[in-house]
Short mmCIF file of C-alpha atoms and ligand atoms in Angstrom, two decimals:
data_model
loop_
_atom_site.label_atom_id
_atom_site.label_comp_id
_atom_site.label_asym_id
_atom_site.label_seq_id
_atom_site.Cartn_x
_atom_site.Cartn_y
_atom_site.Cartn_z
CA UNK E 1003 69.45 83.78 110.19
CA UNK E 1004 71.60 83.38 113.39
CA UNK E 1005 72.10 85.92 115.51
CA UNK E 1006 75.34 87.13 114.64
CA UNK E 1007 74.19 87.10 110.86
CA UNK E 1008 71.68 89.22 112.28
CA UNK E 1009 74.28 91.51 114.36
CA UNK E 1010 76.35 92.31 111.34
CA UNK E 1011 73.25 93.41 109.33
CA UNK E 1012 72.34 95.82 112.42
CA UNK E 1013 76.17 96.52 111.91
CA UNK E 1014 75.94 97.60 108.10
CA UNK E 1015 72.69 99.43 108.79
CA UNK E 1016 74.35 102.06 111.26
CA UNK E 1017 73.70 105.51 110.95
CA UNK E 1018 74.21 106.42 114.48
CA UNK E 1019 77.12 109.00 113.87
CA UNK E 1020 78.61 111.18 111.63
CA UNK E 1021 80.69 108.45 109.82
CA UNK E 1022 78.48 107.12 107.62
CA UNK E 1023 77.93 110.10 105.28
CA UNK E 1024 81.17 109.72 103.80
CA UNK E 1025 81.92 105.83 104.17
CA UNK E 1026 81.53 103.68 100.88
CA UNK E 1027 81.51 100.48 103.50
CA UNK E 1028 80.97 99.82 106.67
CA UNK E 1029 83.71 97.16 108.18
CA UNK E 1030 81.86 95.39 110.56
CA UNK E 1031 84.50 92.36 111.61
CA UNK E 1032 85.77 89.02 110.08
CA UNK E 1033 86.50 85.59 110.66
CA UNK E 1034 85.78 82.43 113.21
CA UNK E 1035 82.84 83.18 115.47
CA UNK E 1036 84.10 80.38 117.47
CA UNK E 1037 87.47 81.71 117.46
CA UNK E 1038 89.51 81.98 120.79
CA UNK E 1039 91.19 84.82 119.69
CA UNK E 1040 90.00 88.21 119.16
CA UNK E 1041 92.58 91.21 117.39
CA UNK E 1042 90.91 94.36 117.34
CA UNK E 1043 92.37 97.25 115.69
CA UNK E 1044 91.30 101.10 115.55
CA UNK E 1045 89.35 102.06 112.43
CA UNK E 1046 88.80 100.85 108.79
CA UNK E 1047 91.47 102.63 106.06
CA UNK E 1048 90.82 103.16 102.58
CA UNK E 1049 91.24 99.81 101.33
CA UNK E 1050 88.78 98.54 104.23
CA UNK E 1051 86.17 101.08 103.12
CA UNK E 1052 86.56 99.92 99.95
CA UNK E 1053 86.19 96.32 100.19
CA UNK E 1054 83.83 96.20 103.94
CA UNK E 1055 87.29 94.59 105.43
CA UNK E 1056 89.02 95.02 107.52
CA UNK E 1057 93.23 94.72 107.64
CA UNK E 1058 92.87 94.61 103.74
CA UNK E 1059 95.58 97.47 102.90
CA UNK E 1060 99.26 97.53 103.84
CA UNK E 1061 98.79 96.78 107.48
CA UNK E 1062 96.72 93.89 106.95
CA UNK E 1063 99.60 92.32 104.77
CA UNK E 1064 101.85 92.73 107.66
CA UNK E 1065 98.82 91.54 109.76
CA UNK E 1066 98.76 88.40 107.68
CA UNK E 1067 102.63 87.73 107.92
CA UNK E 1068 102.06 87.96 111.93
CA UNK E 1069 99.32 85.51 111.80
CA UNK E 1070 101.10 83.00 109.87
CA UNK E 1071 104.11 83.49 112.26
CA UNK E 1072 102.45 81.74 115.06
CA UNK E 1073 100.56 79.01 112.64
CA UNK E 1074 97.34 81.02 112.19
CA UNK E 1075 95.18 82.76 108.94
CA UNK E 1076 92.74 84.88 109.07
CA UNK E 1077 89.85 82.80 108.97
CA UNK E 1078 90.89 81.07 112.46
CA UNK E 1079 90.81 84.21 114.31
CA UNK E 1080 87.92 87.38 114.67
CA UNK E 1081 89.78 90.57 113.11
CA UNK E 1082 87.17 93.63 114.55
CA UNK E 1083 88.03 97.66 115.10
CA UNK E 1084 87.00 99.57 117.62
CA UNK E 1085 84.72 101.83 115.02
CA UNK E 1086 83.69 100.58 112.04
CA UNK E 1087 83.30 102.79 109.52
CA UNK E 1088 86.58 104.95 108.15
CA UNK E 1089 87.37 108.23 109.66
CA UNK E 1090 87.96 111.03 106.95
CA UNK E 1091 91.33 110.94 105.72
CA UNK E 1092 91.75 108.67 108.31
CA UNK E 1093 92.12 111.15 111.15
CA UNK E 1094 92.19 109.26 114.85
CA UNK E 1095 88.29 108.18 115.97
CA UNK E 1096 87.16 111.21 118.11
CA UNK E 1097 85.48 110.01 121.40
CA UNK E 1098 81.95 110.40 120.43
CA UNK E 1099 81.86 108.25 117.35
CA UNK E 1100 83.97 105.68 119.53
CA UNK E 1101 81.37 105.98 122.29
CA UNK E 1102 78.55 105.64 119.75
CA UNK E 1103 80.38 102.55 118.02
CA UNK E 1104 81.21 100.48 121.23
CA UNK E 1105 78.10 98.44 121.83
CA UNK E 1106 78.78 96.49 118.39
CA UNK E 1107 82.10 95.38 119.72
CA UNK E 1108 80.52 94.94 122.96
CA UNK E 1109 78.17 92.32 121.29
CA UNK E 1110 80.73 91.04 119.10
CA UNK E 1111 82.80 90.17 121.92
CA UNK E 1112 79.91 88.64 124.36
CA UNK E 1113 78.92 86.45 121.05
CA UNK E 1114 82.24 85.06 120.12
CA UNK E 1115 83.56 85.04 124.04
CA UNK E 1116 87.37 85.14 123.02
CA UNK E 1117 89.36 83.60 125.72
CA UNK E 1118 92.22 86.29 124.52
CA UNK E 1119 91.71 89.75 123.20
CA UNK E 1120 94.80 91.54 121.32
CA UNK E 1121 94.42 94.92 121.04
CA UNK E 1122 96.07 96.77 118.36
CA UNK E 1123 97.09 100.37 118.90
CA UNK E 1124 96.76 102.49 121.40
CA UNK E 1125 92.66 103.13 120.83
CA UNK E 1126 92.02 99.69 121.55
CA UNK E 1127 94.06 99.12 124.07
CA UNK E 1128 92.44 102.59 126.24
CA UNK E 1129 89.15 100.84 125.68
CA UNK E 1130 90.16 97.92 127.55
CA UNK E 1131 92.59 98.92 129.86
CA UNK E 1132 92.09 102.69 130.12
CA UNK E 1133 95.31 104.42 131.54
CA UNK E 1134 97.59 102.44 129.93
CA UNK E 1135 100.18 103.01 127.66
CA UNK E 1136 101.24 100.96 124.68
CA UNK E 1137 105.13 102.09 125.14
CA UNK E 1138 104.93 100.78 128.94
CA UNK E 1139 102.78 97.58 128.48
CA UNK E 1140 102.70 96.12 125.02
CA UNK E 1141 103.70 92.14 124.89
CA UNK E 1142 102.51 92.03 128.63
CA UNK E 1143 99.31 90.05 129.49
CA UNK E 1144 96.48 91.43 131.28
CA UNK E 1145 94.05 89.05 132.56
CA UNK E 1146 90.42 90.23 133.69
CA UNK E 1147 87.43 88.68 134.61
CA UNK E 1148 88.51 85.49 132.78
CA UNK E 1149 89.68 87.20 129.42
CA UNK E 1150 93.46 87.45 128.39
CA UNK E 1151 94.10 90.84 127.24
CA UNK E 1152 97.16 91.42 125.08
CA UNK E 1153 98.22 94.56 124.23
CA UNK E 1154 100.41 95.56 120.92
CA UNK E 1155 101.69 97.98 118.67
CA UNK E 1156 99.12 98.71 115.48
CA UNK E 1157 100.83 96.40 112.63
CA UNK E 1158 100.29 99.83 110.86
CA UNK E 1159 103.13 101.95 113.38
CA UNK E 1160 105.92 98.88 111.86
CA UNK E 1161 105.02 100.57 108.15
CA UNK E 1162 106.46 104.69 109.42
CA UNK E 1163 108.69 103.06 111.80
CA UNK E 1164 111.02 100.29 110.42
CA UNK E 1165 112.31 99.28 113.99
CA UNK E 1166 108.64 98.00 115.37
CA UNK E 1167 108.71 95.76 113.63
CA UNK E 1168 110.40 93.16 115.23
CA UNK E 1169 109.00 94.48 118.40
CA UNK E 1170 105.92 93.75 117.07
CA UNK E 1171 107.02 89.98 115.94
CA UNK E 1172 108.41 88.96 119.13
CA UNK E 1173 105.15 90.30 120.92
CA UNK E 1174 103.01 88.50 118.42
CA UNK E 1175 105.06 85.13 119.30
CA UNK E 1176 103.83 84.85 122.75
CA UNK E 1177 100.45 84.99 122.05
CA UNK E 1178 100.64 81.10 121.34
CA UNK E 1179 101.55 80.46 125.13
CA UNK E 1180 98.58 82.87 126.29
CA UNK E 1181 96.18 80.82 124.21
CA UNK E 1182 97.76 77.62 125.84
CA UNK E 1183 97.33 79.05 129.06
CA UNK E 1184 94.15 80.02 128.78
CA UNK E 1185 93.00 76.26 127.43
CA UNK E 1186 94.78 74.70 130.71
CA UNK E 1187 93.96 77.31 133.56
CA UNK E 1188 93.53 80.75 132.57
CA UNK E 1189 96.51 83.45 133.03
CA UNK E 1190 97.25 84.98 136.40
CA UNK E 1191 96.08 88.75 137.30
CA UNK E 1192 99.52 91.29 136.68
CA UNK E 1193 100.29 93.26 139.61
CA UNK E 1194 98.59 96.33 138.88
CA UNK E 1195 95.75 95.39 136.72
CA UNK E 1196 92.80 97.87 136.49
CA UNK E 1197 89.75 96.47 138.46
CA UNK E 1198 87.37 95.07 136.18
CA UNK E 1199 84.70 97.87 137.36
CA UNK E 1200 87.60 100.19 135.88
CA UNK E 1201 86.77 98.75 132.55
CA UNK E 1202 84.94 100.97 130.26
CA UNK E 1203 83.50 97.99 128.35
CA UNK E 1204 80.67 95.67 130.45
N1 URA W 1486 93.86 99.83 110.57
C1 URA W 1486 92.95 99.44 111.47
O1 URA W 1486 93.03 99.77 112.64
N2 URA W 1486 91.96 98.67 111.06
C2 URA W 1486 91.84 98.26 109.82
O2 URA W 1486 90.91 97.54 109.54
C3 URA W 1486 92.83 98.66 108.91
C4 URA W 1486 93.82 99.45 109.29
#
């Protein structure tokens, strides 16, 4: 067994919070462990609990039509959340059971080492780059300590409100370029980047 075969079973076997007396599944991440790119979105939904995937319900579809935009599926790429099993009624992850969840994604990330990280929503993107806010800097790459990080709106926000969505599909287009970049020379620092001490994860 390698060690992220062995990660994901730690993953499954989590009882470290409150979350998994109601889940049916817990949704630990999918796709290429080799993958350069890295989308992780907030929690699991009812479909995800369901099935132990996640971006398998309505948002995942749209997910899926992004992908394919820029030439990729979902096996190419690691699809994670920040927490991993479903909130009830799918309220927003409270702090703790984020806090409790975030070494897993901590470990995902140093085992697949994804040269650019998209985050989806606005509680992935305040675990990256706390203080920011997904109005002001989605579609605008944030490069720290060697990792591209890409913030955008949850594919799930373009499902309420009708005129995301093509906000979201002209962010998702430049994420071709960041990978590109990233293979030649890595992306600049933006003015104003957090340090990466600021950074609540490693
Ligand atoms: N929304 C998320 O943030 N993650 C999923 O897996 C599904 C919907």
């Amino acid at each position: 067994m390698t060690v992220l075969n062995t990660l994901v079973e730690e993953i499954i076997n989590c009882r470290s919070c409150r979350l998994a007396e109601g889940r049916t599944n817990v949704v630990p991440g999918e796709g290429s462990w080799q993958s350069g790119l890295m989308l992780i979105g907030e929690a699991p939904g009812l479909q995800e609990d369901k099935q132990g995937r996640p971006f398998v319900g309505a948002a995942g579809k749209f997910l899926d039509e992004l992908l394919q935009m820029i030439g990729l599926s979902r096996p190419e790429v690691y699809i994670a959340n920040v927490i991993k099993c479903r909130p009830p009624q799918n309220r927003d992850p409270q702090p703790d059971e984020i806090n409790v969840c975030k070494p897993w994604l901590e470990r995902q990330i140093s085992i697949i080492e994804p040269k650019v990280i998209v985050t989806l929503g606005r509680f992935s993107l305040s675990l990256f780059l706390p203080g920011k806010t997904i109005g002001n800097c989605h579609g605008k790459p944030f490069c720290i300590n060697g990792i591209t990080y890409f913030p955008m709106y949850h594919p799930a926000a373009a499902l309420h409100q009708y005129r995301l969505r093509e906000v979201i599909k002209s962010d998702m287009l430049k994420i071709p370029e960041l990978l590109l970049e990233q293979q030649t020379n890595g992306t600049s620092e933006e003015a104003g980047d957090p340090p990466a001490q600021q950074l609540t994860l490693f």
